Short mmCIF file of C-alpha atoms and ligand atoms in Angstrom, two decimals:
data_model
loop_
_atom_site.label_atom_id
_atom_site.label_comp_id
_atom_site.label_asym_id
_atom_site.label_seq_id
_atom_site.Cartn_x
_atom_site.Cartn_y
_atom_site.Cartn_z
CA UNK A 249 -21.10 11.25 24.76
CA UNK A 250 -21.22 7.45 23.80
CA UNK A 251 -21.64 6.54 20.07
CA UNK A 252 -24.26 3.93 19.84
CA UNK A 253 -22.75 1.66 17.12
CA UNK A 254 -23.91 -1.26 15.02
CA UNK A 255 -20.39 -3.13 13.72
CA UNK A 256 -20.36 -4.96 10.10
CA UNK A 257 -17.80 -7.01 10.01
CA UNK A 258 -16.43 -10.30 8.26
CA UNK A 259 -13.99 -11.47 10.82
CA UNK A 260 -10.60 -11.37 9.98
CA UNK A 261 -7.69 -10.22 11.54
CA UNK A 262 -8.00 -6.73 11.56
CA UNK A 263 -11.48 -6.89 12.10
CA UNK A 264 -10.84 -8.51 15.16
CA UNK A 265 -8.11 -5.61 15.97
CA UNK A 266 -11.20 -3.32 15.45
CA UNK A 267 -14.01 -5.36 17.66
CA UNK A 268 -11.89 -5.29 20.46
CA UNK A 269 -10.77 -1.56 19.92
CA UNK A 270 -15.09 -0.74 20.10
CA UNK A 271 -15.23 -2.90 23.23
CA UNK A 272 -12.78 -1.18 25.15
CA UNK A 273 -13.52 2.26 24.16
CA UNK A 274 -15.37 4.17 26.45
CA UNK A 275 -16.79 6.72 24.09
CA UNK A 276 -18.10 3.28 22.18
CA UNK A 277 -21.57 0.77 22.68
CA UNK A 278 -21.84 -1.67 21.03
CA UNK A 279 -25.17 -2.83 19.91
CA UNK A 280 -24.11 -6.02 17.55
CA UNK A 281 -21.84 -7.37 15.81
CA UNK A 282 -23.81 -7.60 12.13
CA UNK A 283 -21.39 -10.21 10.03
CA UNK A 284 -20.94 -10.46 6.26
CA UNK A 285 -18.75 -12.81 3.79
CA UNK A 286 -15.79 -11.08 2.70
CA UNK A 287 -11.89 -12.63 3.94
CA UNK A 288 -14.07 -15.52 4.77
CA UNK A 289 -17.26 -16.97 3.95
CA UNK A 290 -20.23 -15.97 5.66
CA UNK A 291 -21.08 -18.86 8.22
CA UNK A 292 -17.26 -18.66 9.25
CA UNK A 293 -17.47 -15.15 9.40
CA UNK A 294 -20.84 -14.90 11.98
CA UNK A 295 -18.66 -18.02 14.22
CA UNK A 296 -15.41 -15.63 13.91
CA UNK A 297 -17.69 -12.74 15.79
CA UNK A 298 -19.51 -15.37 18.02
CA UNK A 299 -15.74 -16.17 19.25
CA UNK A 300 -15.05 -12.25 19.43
CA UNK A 301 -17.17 -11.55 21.92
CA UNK A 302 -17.29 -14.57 23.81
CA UNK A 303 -13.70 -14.00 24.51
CA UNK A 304 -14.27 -10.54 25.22
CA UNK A 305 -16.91 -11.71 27.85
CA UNK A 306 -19.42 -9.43 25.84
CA UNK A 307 -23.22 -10.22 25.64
CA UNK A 308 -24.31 -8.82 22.68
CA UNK A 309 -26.13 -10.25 19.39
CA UNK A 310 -23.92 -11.68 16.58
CA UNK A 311 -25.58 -11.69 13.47
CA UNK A 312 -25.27 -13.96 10.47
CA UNK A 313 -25.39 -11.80 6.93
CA UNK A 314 -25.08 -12.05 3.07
CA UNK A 315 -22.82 -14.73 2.01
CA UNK A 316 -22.93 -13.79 -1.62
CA UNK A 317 -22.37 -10.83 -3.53
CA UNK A 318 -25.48 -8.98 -5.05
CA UNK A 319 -24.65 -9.85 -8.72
CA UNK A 320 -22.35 -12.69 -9.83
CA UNK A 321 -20.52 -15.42 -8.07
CA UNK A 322 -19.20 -16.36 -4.82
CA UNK A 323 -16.17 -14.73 -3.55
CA UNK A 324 -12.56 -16.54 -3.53
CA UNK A 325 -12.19 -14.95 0.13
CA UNK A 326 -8.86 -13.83 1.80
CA UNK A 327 -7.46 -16.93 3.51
CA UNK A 328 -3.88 -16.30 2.16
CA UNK A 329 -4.13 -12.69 4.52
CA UNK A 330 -5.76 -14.32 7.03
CA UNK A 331 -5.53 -17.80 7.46
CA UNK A 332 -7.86 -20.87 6.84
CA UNK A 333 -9.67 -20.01 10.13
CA UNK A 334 -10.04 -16.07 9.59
CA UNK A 335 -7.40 -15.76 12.67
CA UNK A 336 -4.70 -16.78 11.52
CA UNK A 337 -4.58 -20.40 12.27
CA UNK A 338 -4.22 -20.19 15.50
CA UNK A 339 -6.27 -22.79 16.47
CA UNK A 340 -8.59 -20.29 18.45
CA UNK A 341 -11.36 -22.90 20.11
CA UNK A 342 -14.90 -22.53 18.48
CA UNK A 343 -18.07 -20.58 20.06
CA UNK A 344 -20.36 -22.34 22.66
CA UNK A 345 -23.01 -19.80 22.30
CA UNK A 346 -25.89 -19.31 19.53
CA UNK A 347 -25.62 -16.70 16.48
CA UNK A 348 -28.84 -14.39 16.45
CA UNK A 349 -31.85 -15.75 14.50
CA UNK A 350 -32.26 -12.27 13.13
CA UNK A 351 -30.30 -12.06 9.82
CA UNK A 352 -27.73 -8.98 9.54
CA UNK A 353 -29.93 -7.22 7.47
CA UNK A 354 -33.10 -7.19 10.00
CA UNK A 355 -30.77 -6.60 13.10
CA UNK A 356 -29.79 -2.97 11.27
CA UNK A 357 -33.43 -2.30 10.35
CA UNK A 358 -34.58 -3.47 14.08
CA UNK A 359 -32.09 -0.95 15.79
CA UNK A 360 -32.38 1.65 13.62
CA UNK A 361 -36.05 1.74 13.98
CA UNK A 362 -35.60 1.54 17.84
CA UNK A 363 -33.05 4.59 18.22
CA UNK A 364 -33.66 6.56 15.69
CA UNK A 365 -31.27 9.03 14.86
CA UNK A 366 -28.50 7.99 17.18
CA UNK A 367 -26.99 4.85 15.79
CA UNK A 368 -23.71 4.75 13.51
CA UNK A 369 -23.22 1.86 11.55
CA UNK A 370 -19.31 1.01 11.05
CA UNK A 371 -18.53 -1.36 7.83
CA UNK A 372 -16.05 -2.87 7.84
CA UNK A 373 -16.69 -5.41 5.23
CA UNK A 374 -18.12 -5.96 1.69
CA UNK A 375 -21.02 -3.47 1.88
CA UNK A 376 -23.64 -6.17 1.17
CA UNK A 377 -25.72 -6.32 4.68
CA UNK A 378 -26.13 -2.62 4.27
CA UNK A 379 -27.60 -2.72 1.07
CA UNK A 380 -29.72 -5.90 2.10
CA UNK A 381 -31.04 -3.36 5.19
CA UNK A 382 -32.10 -0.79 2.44
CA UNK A 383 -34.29 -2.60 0.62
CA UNK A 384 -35.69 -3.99 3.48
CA UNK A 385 -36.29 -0.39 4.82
CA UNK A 386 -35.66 2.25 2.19
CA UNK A 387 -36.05 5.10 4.97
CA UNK A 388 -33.22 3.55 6.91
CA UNK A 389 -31.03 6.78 5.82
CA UNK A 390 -33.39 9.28 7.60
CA UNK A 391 -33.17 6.73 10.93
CA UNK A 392 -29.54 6.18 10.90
CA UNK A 393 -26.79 8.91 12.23
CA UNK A 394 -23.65 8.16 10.06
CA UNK A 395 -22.43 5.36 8.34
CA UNK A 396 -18.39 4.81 8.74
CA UNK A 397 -17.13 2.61 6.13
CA UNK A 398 -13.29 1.42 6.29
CA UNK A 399 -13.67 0.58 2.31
CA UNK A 400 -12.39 2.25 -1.13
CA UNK A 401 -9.41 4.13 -2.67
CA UNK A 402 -9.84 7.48 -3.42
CA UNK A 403 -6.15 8.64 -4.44
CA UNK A 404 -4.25 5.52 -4.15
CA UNK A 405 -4.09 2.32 -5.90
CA UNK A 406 -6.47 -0.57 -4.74
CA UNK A 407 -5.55 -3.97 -3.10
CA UNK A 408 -7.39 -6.94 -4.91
CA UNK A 409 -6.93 -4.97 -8.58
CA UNK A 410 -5.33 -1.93 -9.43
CA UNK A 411 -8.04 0.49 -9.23
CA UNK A 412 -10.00 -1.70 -6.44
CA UNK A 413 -9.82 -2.12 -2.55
CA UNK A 414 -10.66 -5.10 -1.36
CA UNK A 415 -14.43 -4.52 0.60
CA UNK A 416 -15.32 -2.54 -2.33
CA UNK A 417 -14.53 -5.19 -4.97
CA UNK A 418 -16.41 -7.83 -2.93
CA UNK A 419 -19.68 -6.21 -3.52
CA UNK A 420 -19.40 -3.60 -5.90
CA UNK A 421 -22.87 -3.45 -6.55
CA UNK A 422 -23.90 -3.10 -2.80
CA UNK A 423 -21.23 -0.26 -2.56
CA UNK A 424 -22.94 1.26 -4.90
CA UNK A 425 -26.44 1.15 -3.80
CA UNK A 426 -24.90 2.22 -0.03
CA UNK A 427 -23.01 5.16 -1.69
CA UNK A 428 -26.06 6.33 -3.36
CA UNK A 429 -28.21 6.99 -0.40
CA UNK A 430 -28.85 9.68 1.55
CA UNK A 431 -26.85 9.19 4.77
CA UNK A 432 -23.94 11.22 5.82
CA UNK A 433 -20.97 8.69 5.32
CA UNK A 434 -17.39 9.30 6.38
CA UNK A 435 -14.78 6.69 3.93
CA UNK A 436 -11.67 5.22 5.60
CA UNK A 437 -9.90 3.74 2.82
CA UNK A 438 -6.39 2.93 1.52
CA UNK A 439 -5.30 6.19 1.44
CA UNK A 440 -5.47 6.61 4.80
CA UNK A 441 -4.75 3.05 6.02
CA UNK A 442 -2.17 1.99 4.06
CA UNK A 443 -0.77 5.43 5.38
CA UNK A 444 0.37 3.81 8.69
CA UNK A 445 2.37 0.13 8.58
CA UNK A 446 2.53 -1.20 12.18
CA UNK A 447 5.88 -3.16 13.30
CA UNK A 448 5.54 -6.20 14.75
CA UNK A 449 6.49 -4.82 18.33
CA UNK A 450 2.68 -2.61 17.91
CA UNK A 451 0.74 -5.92 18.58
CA UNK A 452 3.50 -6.76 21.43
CA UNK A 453 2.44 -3.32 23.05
CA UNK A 454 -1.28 -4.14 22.43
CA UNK A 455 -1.01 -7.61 24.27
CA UNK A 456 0.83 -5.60 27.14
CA UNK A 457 -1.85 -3.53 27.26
CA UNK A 458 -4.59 -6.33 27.50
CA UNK A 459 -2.98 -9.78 28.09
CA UNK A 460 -6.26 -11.29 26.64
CA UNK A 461 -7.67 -9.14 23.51
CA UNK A 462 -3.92 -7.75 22.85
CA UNK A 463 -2.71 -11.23 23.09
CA UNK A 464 -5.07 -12.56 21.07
CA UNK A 465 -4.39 -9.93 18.15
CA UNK A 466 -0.43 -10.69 19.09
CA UNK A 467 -1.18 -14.13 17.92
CA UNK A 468 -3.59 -13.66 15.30
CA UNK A 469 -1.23 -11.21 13.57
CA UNK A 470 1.28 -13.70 12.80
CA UNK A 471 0.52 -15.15 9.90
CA UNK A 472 -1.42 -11.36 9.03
CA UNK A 473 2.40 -10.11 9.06
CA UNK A 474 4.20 -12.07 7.01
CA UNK A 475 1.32 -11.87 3.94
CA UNK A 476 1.99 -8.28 4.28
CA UNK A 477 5.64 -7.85 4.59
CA UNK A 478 6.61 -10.00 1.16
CA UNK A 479 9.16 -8.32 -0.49
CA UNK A 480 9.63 -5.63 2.56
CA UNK A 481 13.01 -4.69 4.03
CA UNK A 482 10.95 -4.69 7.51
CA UNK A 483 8.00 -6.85 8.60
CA UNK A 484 4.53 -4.69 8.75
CA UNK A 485 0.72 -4.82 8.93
CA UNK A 486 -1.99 -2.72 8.72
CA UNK A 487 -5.01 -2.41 10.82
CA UNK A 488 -7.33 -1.11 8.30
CA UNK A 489 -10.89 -1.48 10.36
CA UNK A 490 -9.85 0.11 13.24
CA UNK A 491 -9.64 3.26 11.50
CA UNK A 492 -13.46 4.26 11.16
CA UNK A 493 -13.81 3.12 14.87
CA UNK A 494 -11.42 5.80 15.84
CA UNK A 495 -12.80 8.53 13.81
CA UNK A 496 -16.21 8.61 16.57
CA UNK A 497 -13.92 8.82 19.31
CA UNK A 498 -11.56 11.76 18.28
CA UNK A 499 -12.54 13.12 14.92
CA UNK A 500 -9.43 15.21 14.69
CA UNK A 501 -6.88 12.51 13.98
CA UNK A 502 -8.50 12.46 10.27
CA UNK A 503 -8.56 15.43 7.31
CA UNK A 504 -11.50 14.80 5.70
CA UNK A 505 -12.58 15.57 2.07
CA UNK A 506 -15.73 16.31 0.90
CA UNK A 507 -16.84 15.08 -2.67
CA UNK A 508 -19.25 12.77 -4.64
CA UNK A 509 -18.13 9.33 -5.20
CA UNK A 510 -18.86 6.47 -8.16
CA UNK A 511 -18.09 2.93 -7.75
CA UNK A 512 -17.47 1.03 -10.76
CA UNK A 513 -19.18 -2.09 -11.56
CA UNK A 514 -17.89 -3.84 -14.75
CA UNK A 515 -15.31 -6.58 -14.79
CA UNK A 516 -12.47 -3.76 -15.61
CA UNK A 517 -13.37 -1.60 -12.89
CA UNK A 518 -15.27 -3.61 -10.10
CA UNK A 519 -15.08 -1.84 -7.08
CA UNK A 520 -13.22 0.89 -8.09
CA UNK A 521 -14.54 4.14 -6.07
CA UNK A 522 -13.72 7.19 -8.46
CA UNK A 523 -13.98 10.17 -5.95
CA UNK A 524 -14.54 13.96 -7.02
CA UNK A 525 -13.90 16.40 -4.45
CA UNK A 526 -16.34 19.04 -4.16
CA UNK A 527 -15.76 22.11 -7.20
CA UNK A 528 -13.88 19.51 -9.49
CA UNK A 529 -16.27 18.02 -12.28
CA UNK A 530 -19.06 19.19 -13.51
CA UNK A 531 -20.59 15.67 -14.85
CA UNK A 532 -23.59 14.63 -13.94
CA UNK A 533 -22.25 11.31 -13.19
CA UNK A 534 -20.99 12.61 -10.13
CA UNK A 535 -23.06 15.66 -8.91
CA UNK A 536 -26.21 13.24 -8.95
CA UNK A 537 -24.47 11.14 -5.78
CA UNK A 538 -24.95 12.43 -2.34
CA UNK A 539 -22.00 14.31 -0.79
CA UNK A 540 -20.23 12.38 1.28
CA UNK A 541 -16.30 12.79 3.13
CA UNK A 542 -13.23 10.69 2.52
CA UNK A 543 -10.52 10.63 4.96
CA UNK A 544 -7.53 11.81 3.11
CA UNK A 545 -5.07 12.61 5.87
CA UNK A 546 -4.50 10.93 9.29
CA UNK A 547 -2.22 11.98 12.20
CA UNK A 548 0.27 8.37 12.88
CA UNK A 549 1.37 9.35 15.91
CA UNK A 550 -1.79 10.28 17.86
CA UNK A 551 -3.56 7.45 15.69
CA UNK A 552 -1.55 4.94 17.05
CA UNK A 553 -1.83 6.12 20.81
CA UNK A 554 -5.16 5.94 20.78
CA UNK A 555 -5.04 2.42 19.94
CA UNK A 556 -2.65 2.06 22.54
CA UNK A 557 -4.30 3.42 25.25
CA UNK A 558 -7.52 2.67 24.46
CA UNK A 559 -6.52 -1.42 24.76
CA UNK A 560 -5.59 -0.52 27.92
CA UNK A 561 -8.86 0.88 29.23
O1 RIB B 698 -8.90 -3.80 2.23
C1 RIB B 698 -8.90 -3.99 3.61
C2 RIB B 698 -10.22 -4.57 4.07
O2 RIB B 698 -10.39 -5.84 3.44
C3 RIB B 698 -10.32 -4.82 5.55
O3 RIB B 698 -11.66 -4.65 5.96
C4 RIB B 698 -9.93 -6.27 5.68
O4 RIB B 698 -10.47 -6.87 6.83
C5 RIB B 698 -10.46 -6.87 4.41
O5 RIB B 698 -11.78 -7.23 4.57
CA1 CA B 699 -12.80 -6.39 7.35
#
């Protein structure tokens, strides 16, 4: 069966990891790539996916989105993970083709209205298009299939603050609103992702896989590498947004947790996603959310073939 997918993304390095991953996967369509502000800002962000696909020789809608959080002010963006250009500085060349004239927002509402039922959306960025899309149409739960969100911390510490991963703390009100509607949504967050550090020679085996999308993510990841191995014994990345991607094509690499989930939104806790497995509280605070399942567990060695093999397709 393939997974008809919509992918919201702010493009980044590991989001780039991730498009490709969708494009070569078999089990995977790809409807559009629906963009958001998050390690860059937002007109950066929709170019970043323009490039994406271009280079992947894909034809498929790229979508500008939100550029600014629900409430408050602009975000400082990522560019000291991944580089002034979103890639790295790599000096990747810019698009030639047009973004979308439909905003991020409409482009969800549009194909969920047009397959109901059979569309996943995968976030992979501050959840701000999503919640955009709900208000624009509030039965978009009942029309979507799943939502897979690589976002949150449920067990482990966060990445921007202590309590806060970094998608989640862009837009903690947007998480919020997403969180709190009725569609069946699977979490990938740190506690699975931050599970598996890559070595450098990972991206070396991607680009032997696929000289073009592995080499590009060979290159990219340069710069990705050494903001995360500071203070290491051993260089390391992680490749965060691939993780809900792989989830549609073999469930089984995941343990998944069922609970209700909170995310915080004052300045102390901002993004913070408190998490209550099913059976453990009895507040109201909690039991009032929709169930939803949090990855909690995920198999590195059959994880990290299927990225393997799957560039290779
Ligand atoms: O915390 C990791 C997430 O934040 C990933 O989606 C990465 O691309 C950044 O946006
Ligand atoms: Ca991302």
């Amino acid at each position: 069966m393939t997974h008809k997918i919509i992918l919201d993304t702010d493009p980044g390095i590991d989001d780039a990891m991730a498009i490709f991953f969708a494009f070569q996967a078999p089990e995977i369509e790809v409807l559009g790539l629906t963009t958001v502000f998050g390690n860059v800002p937002a007109t950066m962000a929709a170019k970043n996916g323009l490039s994406l696909v271009e280079l992947a020789n894909k034809n498929i809608p790229v979508c500008l989105g939100a550029a600014m959080p629900h409430v408050g002010p602009e975000s400082t963006y990522a560019h000291f993970v991944h580089g002034d250009d979103g890639f790295g500085n790599i000096n990747h060349p810019a698009p030639t083709g047009d973004i979308d004239p439909r905003t991020s927002a409409e482009f969800i509402v549009e194909m969920a209205r047009k397959y109901p039922g059979e569309i996943t959306i995968v976030a992979v960025g501050p959840l701000s298009n999503l919640a955009l899309a709900l208000k624009l149409e509030p039965q978009l739960p009942s029309l979507v299939k799943a939502v897979n969100i690589m976002g949150g911390a449920a067990f482990v510490p966060g990445n921007v603050t202590p309590v806060a991963e970094a998608n989640i703390w862009n837009d903690a009100y947007a998480a919020e609103i997403v969180f709190g509607a009725s569609w069946p949504i699977n979490m990938f967050g740190l506690d699975v992702t931050y599970d598996l550090p890559f070595p450098p020679n990972f991206t070396a085996t991607l680009r032997e896989q696929n000289q073009v999308l592995g080499g590009f993510v060979e290159r990219a990841a340069r710069f990705y590498t050494e903001f995360y191995s500071q203070g290491k014994d051993e260089p390391q990345c992680f490749f965060h947004d691939a993780f809900p991607l792989a989830y549609l094509i073999d469930p089984s690499l995941f343990e998944m947790t069922e609970g209700h989930l909170r995310v915080g939104t004052d300045p102390l806790h901002q993004g913070q996603t408190s998490f209550a497995p099913v059976g453990t509280t009895t507040s109201e605070h909690w039991l009032k959310m929709p169930l939803i399942r949090v990855a909690t567990k995920v198999d590195h060695p059959r994880l990290t073939r299927c990225f393997i093999e799957t560039y290779g397709k």
